[in-house]
Amino acid sequence: MTNLKERMQDGRSVWYGGKLVTNIAEHHAFRGTVQTIEQLLGLQTGALEQELTCEGVHLSFLVPTAREDLQRKEKAYKIWADATFGIMSRLSEYSREIETGWYANRKYLATIIPHFDTKIERIYQNSRDRDLLSTAAAQDLQRNRSRATVEADNGQLRVVKKTEEGVIVRGAKTIATAAPYVDEYIISSFHKRSDTQRALANTFIIPANLQGLQIVCRESFASSDAVNAPLSARYDEMDAVLIFEDVLIPWEYVLVLEDPDAAWKLQVDPVAAALSQHQTVVRLKSKLQSVAGIAYGLAKSADVTGFLNVQNDLANLIMQVETIEALLRTAQHTGELHNGIFIPNRQYLGTARNLGTRYYATGVEAIQQIGASGLLQTPATTEELASHPEWREYFSASDEFDSTKRTMLSKLAWDFIGSPLGSRHALYERFYSGDPVRTYANYYNNHPQQQAFTQFATSIL
Ligand SMILES: Cc1cc2nc3c(=O)[nH]c(=O)nc-3n(C[C@H](O)[C@H](O)[C@H](O)COP(=O)(O)OP(=O)(O)OC[C@H]3O[C@@H](n4cnc5c(N)ncnc54)[C@H](O)[C@@H]3O)c2cc1C
């Protein structure tokens, strides 16, 4: 395993505010998050080695052959998710599981995609043995959404030339969460490409320091104040647009080239999809537990738990957690072997992921409703309560929530839902797994019981 900070100095082109970032780990936009990732990685060789790793590698690289393997993975994901309130979604287990799934299912995939098995073997083994971090970028720039042809938009990432060394690509992919920190990017297409879009139907796994690749970051939501903005100071994962201006991608990184059918089969490969979605549902549970915990704390500190509407809101938040928990259990319990790989049941994971896009919004609303003005009834800094002891009685709520605790809780809650980081998360939970309008429609269109529901309706007439 190599050091994260050293790896980030590999010559990758990370842009922030129009300037090339020369030292990512020390830059104000990234410092706190890099420290968090380092701490989490450190757990693998420290106190939680047993829970996080198997034969020296993180469990996200384990090819599961039995239900117990999924349970071990779940525990490992949960440790990192809980350590970040479920906020850090791209600690890499998600995209590592895509790689692991493709690797595990490589023999089958090689029957559709020539040389897939040898390429993914090399990529997977390199990532696993070096404990590399990764992310995925699958979406085109947001423009011309109503037009479907490749000519419609020069911004779409496409192959412009093939050479002996590889393919030259031009265009962009968006948005790649965690792009500045990670070592590799999985570049693919969210949507199925048509025959007229062959130039766009590619799948690559590329290193972050690929020559010519520009990683253009959004505005940072990071804070340097770990006391008053505890989440923003630690967990801003950053999102970036990846710009390829005639970049050479060597053949070894090209998994699919201009093949809509193969690109789509890889994108929806049942093994990679099930393993990666498994991680997202574990993280979702952790995030919803944080929502419920914060709402409970706010309700208790304001002494409003006796009101029916508050009880209803709190009950709803717990039901959300328990629903996701039940779906996760069922997905694991009804999982089965697929080409010798034990995968969770995607139907239940899909239900959980779709529900999550709405649950989180409901959770934010509950925190607003319960917290009310208490979310902002704080001094600018917690520290000033020390220099102004005479104010403490005004900012305290009860013996349990003295002025410091109450102020810290309100600031935590505000950071969770009201800060720029919090707003980003509301958007993230709604969209990270695709546009919910279409994921719900896909759920309906692909549901295995669709016929049965229709038959029921006609049978009772
Ligand atoms: C914070 C955040 C982090 C993200 N991180 C990642 C990441 O790491 N990797 C990654 O690959 N992606 C990431 N995503 C992007 C995610 O994949 C997209 O947001 C998602 O696929 C929706 O695409 P879009 O945002 O371009 O919205 P659009 O597709 O442009 O949709 C915009 C609006 O138009 C409607 N619309 C557009 N087209 C259609 C259509 N054909 N039919 C019906 N309605 C339509 C949508 O319903 C929506 O209301 C992230 C998104 C967010 C918000």
XYZ file of C-alpha atoms in Angstrom, residues 14-457:
444
model
C -6.510 19.273 -10.546
C -7.819 22.779 -11.154
C -9.327 24.962 -8.469
C -10.346 28.579 -9.050
C -8.521 28.642 -12.374
C -5.236 27.549 -10.804
C -3.476 24.223 -10.996
C -3.335 22.723 -7.506
C 0.242 21.758 -6.792
C -0.242 20.308 -3.320
C -3.705 18.799 -2.965
C -3.278 17.638 0.624
C -2.390 21.140 1.824
C -4.902 23.099 -0.261
C -7.710 24.670 1.798
C -10.368 23.113 -0.422
C -9.135 19.576 0.168
C -7.084 19.472 3.381
C -9.804 18.400 5.829
C -11.191 15.717 3.555
C -7.756 14.291 2.787
C -7.143 14.009 6.532
C -10.445 12.169 6.953
C -9.618 9.714 4.173
C -6.173 9.105 5.638
C -7.705 8.357 9.030
C -10.172 5.918 7.511
C -7.473 4.175 5.495
C -5.377 3.982 8.648
C -8.067 1.881 10.332
C -7.260 -0.917 7.880
C -3.890 -1.519 9.415
C -4.922 -0.544 12.927
C -7.643 -1.450 15.370
C -10.211 -2.459 12.754
C -8.003 -4.474 10.425
C -10.038 -7.657 10.973
C -13.345 -5.956 10.209
C -12.130 -3.999 7.190
C -9.811 -6.365 5.373
C -9.389 -9.902 4.142
C -5.883 -11.229 3.538
C -4.499 -7.724 3.727
C -6.853 -6.055 1.248
C -9.992 -4.010 1.830
C -13.166 -6.094 1.711
C -14.513 -4.101 -1.234
C -12.047 -6.131 -3.326
C -13.303 -9.477 -2.051
C -15.089 -11.642 -4.634
C -18.028 -12.969 -2.607
C -18.804 -16.656 -2.898
C -21.179 -16.951 0.065
C -23.712 -14.850 1.962
C -21.226 -14.433 4.812
C -18.937 -12.562 2.430
C -21.671 -10.010 1.782
C -22.205 -9.673 5.514
C -18.503 -9.004 6.013
C -18.564 -6.416 3.257
C -21.594 -4.778 4.845
C -19.789 -4.442 8.168
C -16.739 -2.943 6.508
C -18.793 -0.397 4.544
C -20.741 0.518 7.660
C -17.592 1.335 9.625
C -16.476 3.961 7.109
C -20.009 5.227 6.488
C -20.754 5.652 10.194
C -17.435 7.406 10.724
C -18.574 10.113 8.286
C -22.320 10.316 9.205
C -23.044 8.566 5.891
C -21.927 11.753 4.176
C -18.864 10.494 2.347
C -20.311 8.372 -0.371
C -17.240 7.918 -2.535
C -14.712 6.413 -0.209
C -14.270 4.159 -3.221
C -16.059 1.032 -2.123
C -18.772 1.796 -4.693
C -16.475 2.017 -7.705
C -14.136 -0.649 -6.358
C -17.147 -2.958 -6.292
C -17.786 -2.201 -9.957
C -14.207 -3.274 -10.712
C -14.526 -6.298 -8.438
C -17.811 -7.288 -10.074
C -16.405 -7.007 -13.596
C -13.331 -8.950 -12.531
C -15.408 -11.656 -10.850
C -17.651 -11.998 -13.907
C -14.817 -11.606 -16.425
C -15.085 -15.036 -18.024
C -18.682 -14.391 -19.023
C -18.001 -10.780 -20.031
C -15.103 -11.914 -22.220
C -17.612 -13.834 -24.328
C -19.167 -10.482 -25.282
C -16.102 -8.235 -25.161
C -12.820 -9.517 -26.644
C -9.827 -9.421 -24.235
C -12.008 -8.144 -21.409
C -10.780 -10.789 -18.977
C -7.072 -10.069 -19.355
C -7.547 -6.296 -19.205
C -9.790 -6.284 -16.144
C -7.566 -8.827 -14.397
C -4.597 -6.507 -14.662
C -6.590 -3.426 -13.641
C -8.315 -5.119 -10.708
C -5.141 -6.727 -9.369
C -3.270 -3.442 -9.584
C -6.065 -1.585 -7.737
C -6.425 -4.297 -5.119
C -2.733 -4.789 -4.429
C -2.032 -1.056 -4.231
C -5.266 -0.314 -2.325
C -6.160 2.294 -4.931
C -9.118 4.625 -4.584
C -11.465 5.236 -7.485
C -14.627 6.962 -8.629
C -16.962 6.712 -11.595
C -18.094 9.312 -14.116
C -20.869 8.292 -16.468
C -22.885 11.360 -17.373
C -22.551 13.762 -20.322
C -22.448 17.513 -19.817
C -25.906 18.908 -19.185
C -26.966 20.359 -22.491
C -29.041 19.366 -25.502
C -30.810 16.722 -23.425
C -33.640 16.474 -25.949
C -31.319 15.686 -28.849
C -29.974 12.192 -29.174
C -27.427 12.202 -31.967
C -23.691 12.264 -31.484
C -23.409 15.310 -33.752
C -25.695 17.228 -31.438
C -23.060 18.000 -28.916
C -19.323 18.349 -29.163
C -19.006 18.154 -25.404
C -19.821 14.457 -25.253
C -16.781 12.282 -24.690
C -16.007 10.502 -27.934
C -13.154 8.811 -29.730
C -11.646 11.098 -32.363
C -8.713 8.951 -33.477
C -7.303 5.461 -33.069
C -3.553 4.988 -32.966
C -1.177 2.128 -32.263
C -0.818 3.281 -28.663
C -4.504 3.709 -27.975
C -7.474 5.982 -28.657
C -7.530 9.756 -28.643
C -10.644 11.120 -26.979
C -12.221 14.540 -26.783
C -15.078 15.814 -24.625
C -16.074 15.673 -20.971
C -17.639 13.461 -18.323
C -19.492 14.716 -15.297
C -19.669 14.941 -12.404
C -16.963 12.895 -10.778
C -17.356 13.009 -7.020
C -14.051 12.678 -5.124
C -12.059 13.088 -8.345
C -9.139 15.090 -6.865
C -8.266 12.448 -4.261
C -8.721 9.151 -6.012
C -6.323 7.226 -8.209
C -8.573 5.914 -10.958
C -11.730 6.811 -12.847
C -14.253 4.447 -14.370
C -15.529 6.244 -17.452
C -18.734 4.903 -18.964
C -22.202 5.943 -20.140
C -25.200 6.241 -17.870
C -27.620 5.672 -20.711
C -27.760 3.163 -23.497
C -26.201 4.498 -26.708
C -27.827 3.987 -30.060
C -26.129 2.764 -33.218
C -25.737 6.357 -34.394
C -23.869 7.121 -31.173
C -21.161 4.484 -31.514
C -18.402 7.036 -30.938
C -19.807 7.612 -27.443
C -20.209 3.951 -26.503
C -16.927 3.404 -24.659
C -15.783 2.161 -21.277
C -12.398 3.073 -19.849
C -10.676 2.713 -16.507
C -8.005 5.389 -16.440
C -5.467 6.712 -13.951
C -6.076 10.192 -12.543
C -2.735 11.385 -13.874
C -3.458 10.528 -17.493
C -1.597 13.115 -19.517
C -3.872 15.901 -20.743
C -6.825 15.076 -18.496
C -8.089 18.197 -16.697
C -9.951 17.779 -13.395
C -11.951 20.978 -12.939
C -13.376 21.310 -9.420
C -16.520 23.104 -8.352
C -16.432 25.708 -5.588
C -15.296 24.151 -2.335
C -17.798 23.758 0.491
C -15.034 22.925 2.936
C -14.662 24.924 6.122
C -11.520 25.365 8.171
C -13.598 25.559 11.354
C -13.876 22.010 12.679
C -15.786 23.120 15.798
C -18.528 25.218 14.239
C -18.808 23.450 10.894
C -17.837 19.920 11.905
C -19.074 18.237 8.729
C -17.944 20.795 6.157
C -14.513 20.802 7.757
C -14.090 17.069 7.249
C -16.340 15.586 4.599
C -16.581 17.765 1.496
C -15.850 15.138 -1.133
C -15.665 17.648 -3.997
C -17.193 17.128 -7.437
C -15.382 17.755 -10.678
C -15.883 17.856 -14.409
C -13.344 15.712 -16.256
C -12.213 17.395 -19.464
C -10.413 15.414 -22.132
C -8.936 17.663 -24.812
C -7.472 15.158 -27.260
C -6.215 12.817 -24.571
C -4.530 9.528 -25.454
C -6.019 6.568 -23.609
C -3.653 3.589 -23.969
C -5.277 0.347 -25.131
C -4.726 -1.319 -21.771
C -7.316 1.069 -20.252
C -9.872 0.642 -23.036
C -12.442 -1.961 -22.021
C -15.104 -1.212 -24.617
C -14.627 0.726 -27.822
C -17.495 2.148 -29.867
C -19.825 -0.735 -29.129
C -23.249 0.307 -27.762
C -24.314 -3.234 -26.942
C -21.122 -4.180 -25.084
C -20.943 -0.829 -23.260
C -24.495 -1.254 -22.042
C -24.015 -4.883 -21.007
C -21.032 -3.808 -18.933
C -22.931 -0.867 -17.451
C -25.770 -3.106 -16.264
C -23.689 -6.208 -15.544
C -25.673 -7.930 -12.765
C -22.610 -8.739 -10.659
C -21.009 -5.289 -10.723
C -24.392 -3.597 -10.309
C -25.445 -5.760 -7.364
C -22.139 -5.421 -5.507
C -21.880 -1.661 -5.992
C -25.532 -1.042 -5.127
C -25.097 -3.130 -2.000
C -22.560 -0.581 -0.761
C -24.800 2.373 -1.598
C -27.657 0.920 0.444
C -25.401 0.334 3.466
C -24.280 3.961 3.255
C -27.871 5.141 2.811
C -28.840 3.413 6.036
C -26.019 5.150 7.841
C -27.064 8.542 6.467
C -30.703 8.047 7.455
C -29.585 6.996 10.939
C -27.707 10.290 11.167
C -30.838 12.170 10.074
C -32.918 10.415 12.718
C -30.257 10.923 15.392
C -29.979 14.648 14.716
C -33.772 15.072 14.652
C -34.102 13.178 17.951
C -31.424 15.346 19.536
C -33.072 18.559 18.380
C -36.484 17.413 19.592
C -35.115 16.415 22.967
C -33.102 19.588 23.419
C -36.138 21.778 22.675
C -38.393 19.557 24.792
C -40.902 19.086 21.977
C -41.074 15.291 21.974
C -44.500 15.399 23.657
C -46.184 16.939 20.614
C -48.015 14.576 18.281
C -46.628 16.051 15.071
C -43.070 15.742 16.365
C -43.715 12.152 17.435
C -45.064 11.463 13.948
C -41.990 12.948 12.286
C -39.614 11.030 14.534
C -41.528 7.795 14.012
C -41.334 8.329 10.275
C -37.566 8.788 10.392
C -37.136 5.560 12.315
C -39.424 3.740 9.897
C -37.227 4.972 7.057
C -34.150 3.492 8.720
C -35.930 0.235 9.458
C -37.331 -0.047 5.946
C -33.862 0.307 4.427
C -32.475 -2.098 7.019
C -35.177 -4.661 6.159
C -34.546 -4.297 2.431
C -30.821 -4.729 2.969
C -31.369 -7.864 5.061
C -33.775 -9.278 2.472
C -31.419 -8.455 -0.400
C -28.654 -10.388 1.343
C -30.918 -13.200 2.499
C -32.408 -13.779 -0.957
C -29.081 -13.284 -2.715
C -27.823 -16.090 -4.903
C -24.900 -17.439 -6.831
C -24.424 -15.940 -10.276
C -21.598 -17.511 -12.273
C -20.159 -18.679 -8.952
C -20.314 -15.216 -7.348
C -22.705 -14.636 -4.448
C -24.612 -11.431 -5.174
C -27.375 -9.686 -3.232
C -30.869 -9.498 -4.699
C -30.912 -6.363 -6.831
C -34.667 -6.026 -6.740
C -34.614 -5.088 -3.054
C -31.517 -2.945 -3.426
C -33.291 -1.073 -6.223
C -36.311 -0.537 -4.000
C -34.076 0.838 -1.247
C -32.169 3.139 -3.579
C -35.325 4.554 -5.108
C -36.917 5.087 -1.712
C -33.720 6.774 -0.545
C -34.093 9.575 -3.089
C -37.340 10.573 -1.357
C -36.516 9.542 2.198
C -33.601 11.914 2.458
C -35.694 14.897 1.351
C -38.319 13.944 3.948
C -35.576 13.687 6.556
C -34.276 17.180 5.789
C -37.812 18.529 6.046
C -38.279 16.824 9.423
C -35.080 18.394 10.771
C -36.299 21.811 9.583
C -39.750 21.273 11.084
C -38.462 20.048 14.429
C -35.406 22.289 14.680
C -37.230 25.426 13.519
C -35.413 28.628 14.556
C -33.406 26.607 17.055
C -31.187 25.662 14.129
C -29.940 29.261 14.055
C -30.418 30.260 17.685
C -26.693 30.130 18.273
C -23.782 32.505 18.698
C -21.540 32.737 15.647
C -18.980 30.535 17.358
C -19.243 27.995 20.128
C -15.992 29.351 21.580
C -17.483 32.744 22.490
C -19.544 31.057 25.196
C -16.256 30.602 27.044
C -15.438 34.303 26.970
C -19.027 35.314 27.752
C -20.182 33.064 30.592
C -23.108 35.422 31.239
C -24.667 34.338 27.908
C -24.581 30.651 28.677
C -27.940 30.465 30.408
C -29.589 31.950 27.308
C -28.092 29.383 24.980
C -28.583 26.351 27.186
C -31.693 24.207 26.871
C -31.603 21.841 29.829
C -29.167 20.045 32.123
C -28.617 17.514 29.387
C -28.120 20.196 26.735
C -26.041 22.928 28.320
C -25.136 25.974 26.243
C -22.128 24.323 24.607
C -23.883 21.063 23.774
C -27.010 22.763 22.509
C -24.979 25.160 20.347
C -22.881 22.341 18.941
C -25.965 20.267 18.153
C -27.654 23.160 16.340
C -24.489 23.815 14.351
C -24.132 20.152 13.477
C -27.759 20.056 12.303
C -27.310 23.243 10.272
C -24.127 21.941 8.717
C -26.035 18.766 7.823
C -28.970 20.436 6.077
C -28.429 24.192 5.715
C -24.790 24.767 4.815
C -23.536 24.627 1.213
C -22.370 21.095 2.039
C -25.856 20.258 3.329
C -27.544 21.634 0.204
C -25.167 19.656 -1.968
C -26.196 16.540 -0.102
C -29.895 17.111 -0.693
C -29.072 17.257 -4.402
C -26.730 14.294 -4.141
C -29.236 11.975 -2.495
C -31.824 12.865 -5.107
C -29.579 12.343 -8.131
C -26.470 10.317 -7.374
C -27.901 7.068 -8.673
C -29.497 8.690 -11.706
C -32.457 10.942 -12.365
C -35.172 9.644 -9.982
C -37.882 10.388 -12.529
C -36.320 7.793 -14.792
C -35.129 5.368 -12.111
C -38.696 5.124 -10.787
C -40.001 4.609 -14.320
C -37.331 1.950 -14.942
C -38.329 0.272 -11.708
C -41.912 0.090 -12.925
C -40.974 -1.016 -16.424
C -38.609 -3.762 -15.268
C -40.434 -5.041 -12.200
C -40.760 -8.849 -12.350
C -44.246 -8.755 -10.821
C -45.686 -6.319 -13.339
C -47.747 -8.998 -15.080
C -49.011 -10.353 -11.775
C -50.314 -6.937 -10.704
C -52.144 -6.528 -13.994
C -53.570 -10.040 -13.805
C -54.810 -9.361 -10.297
C -56.655 -6.269 -11.486
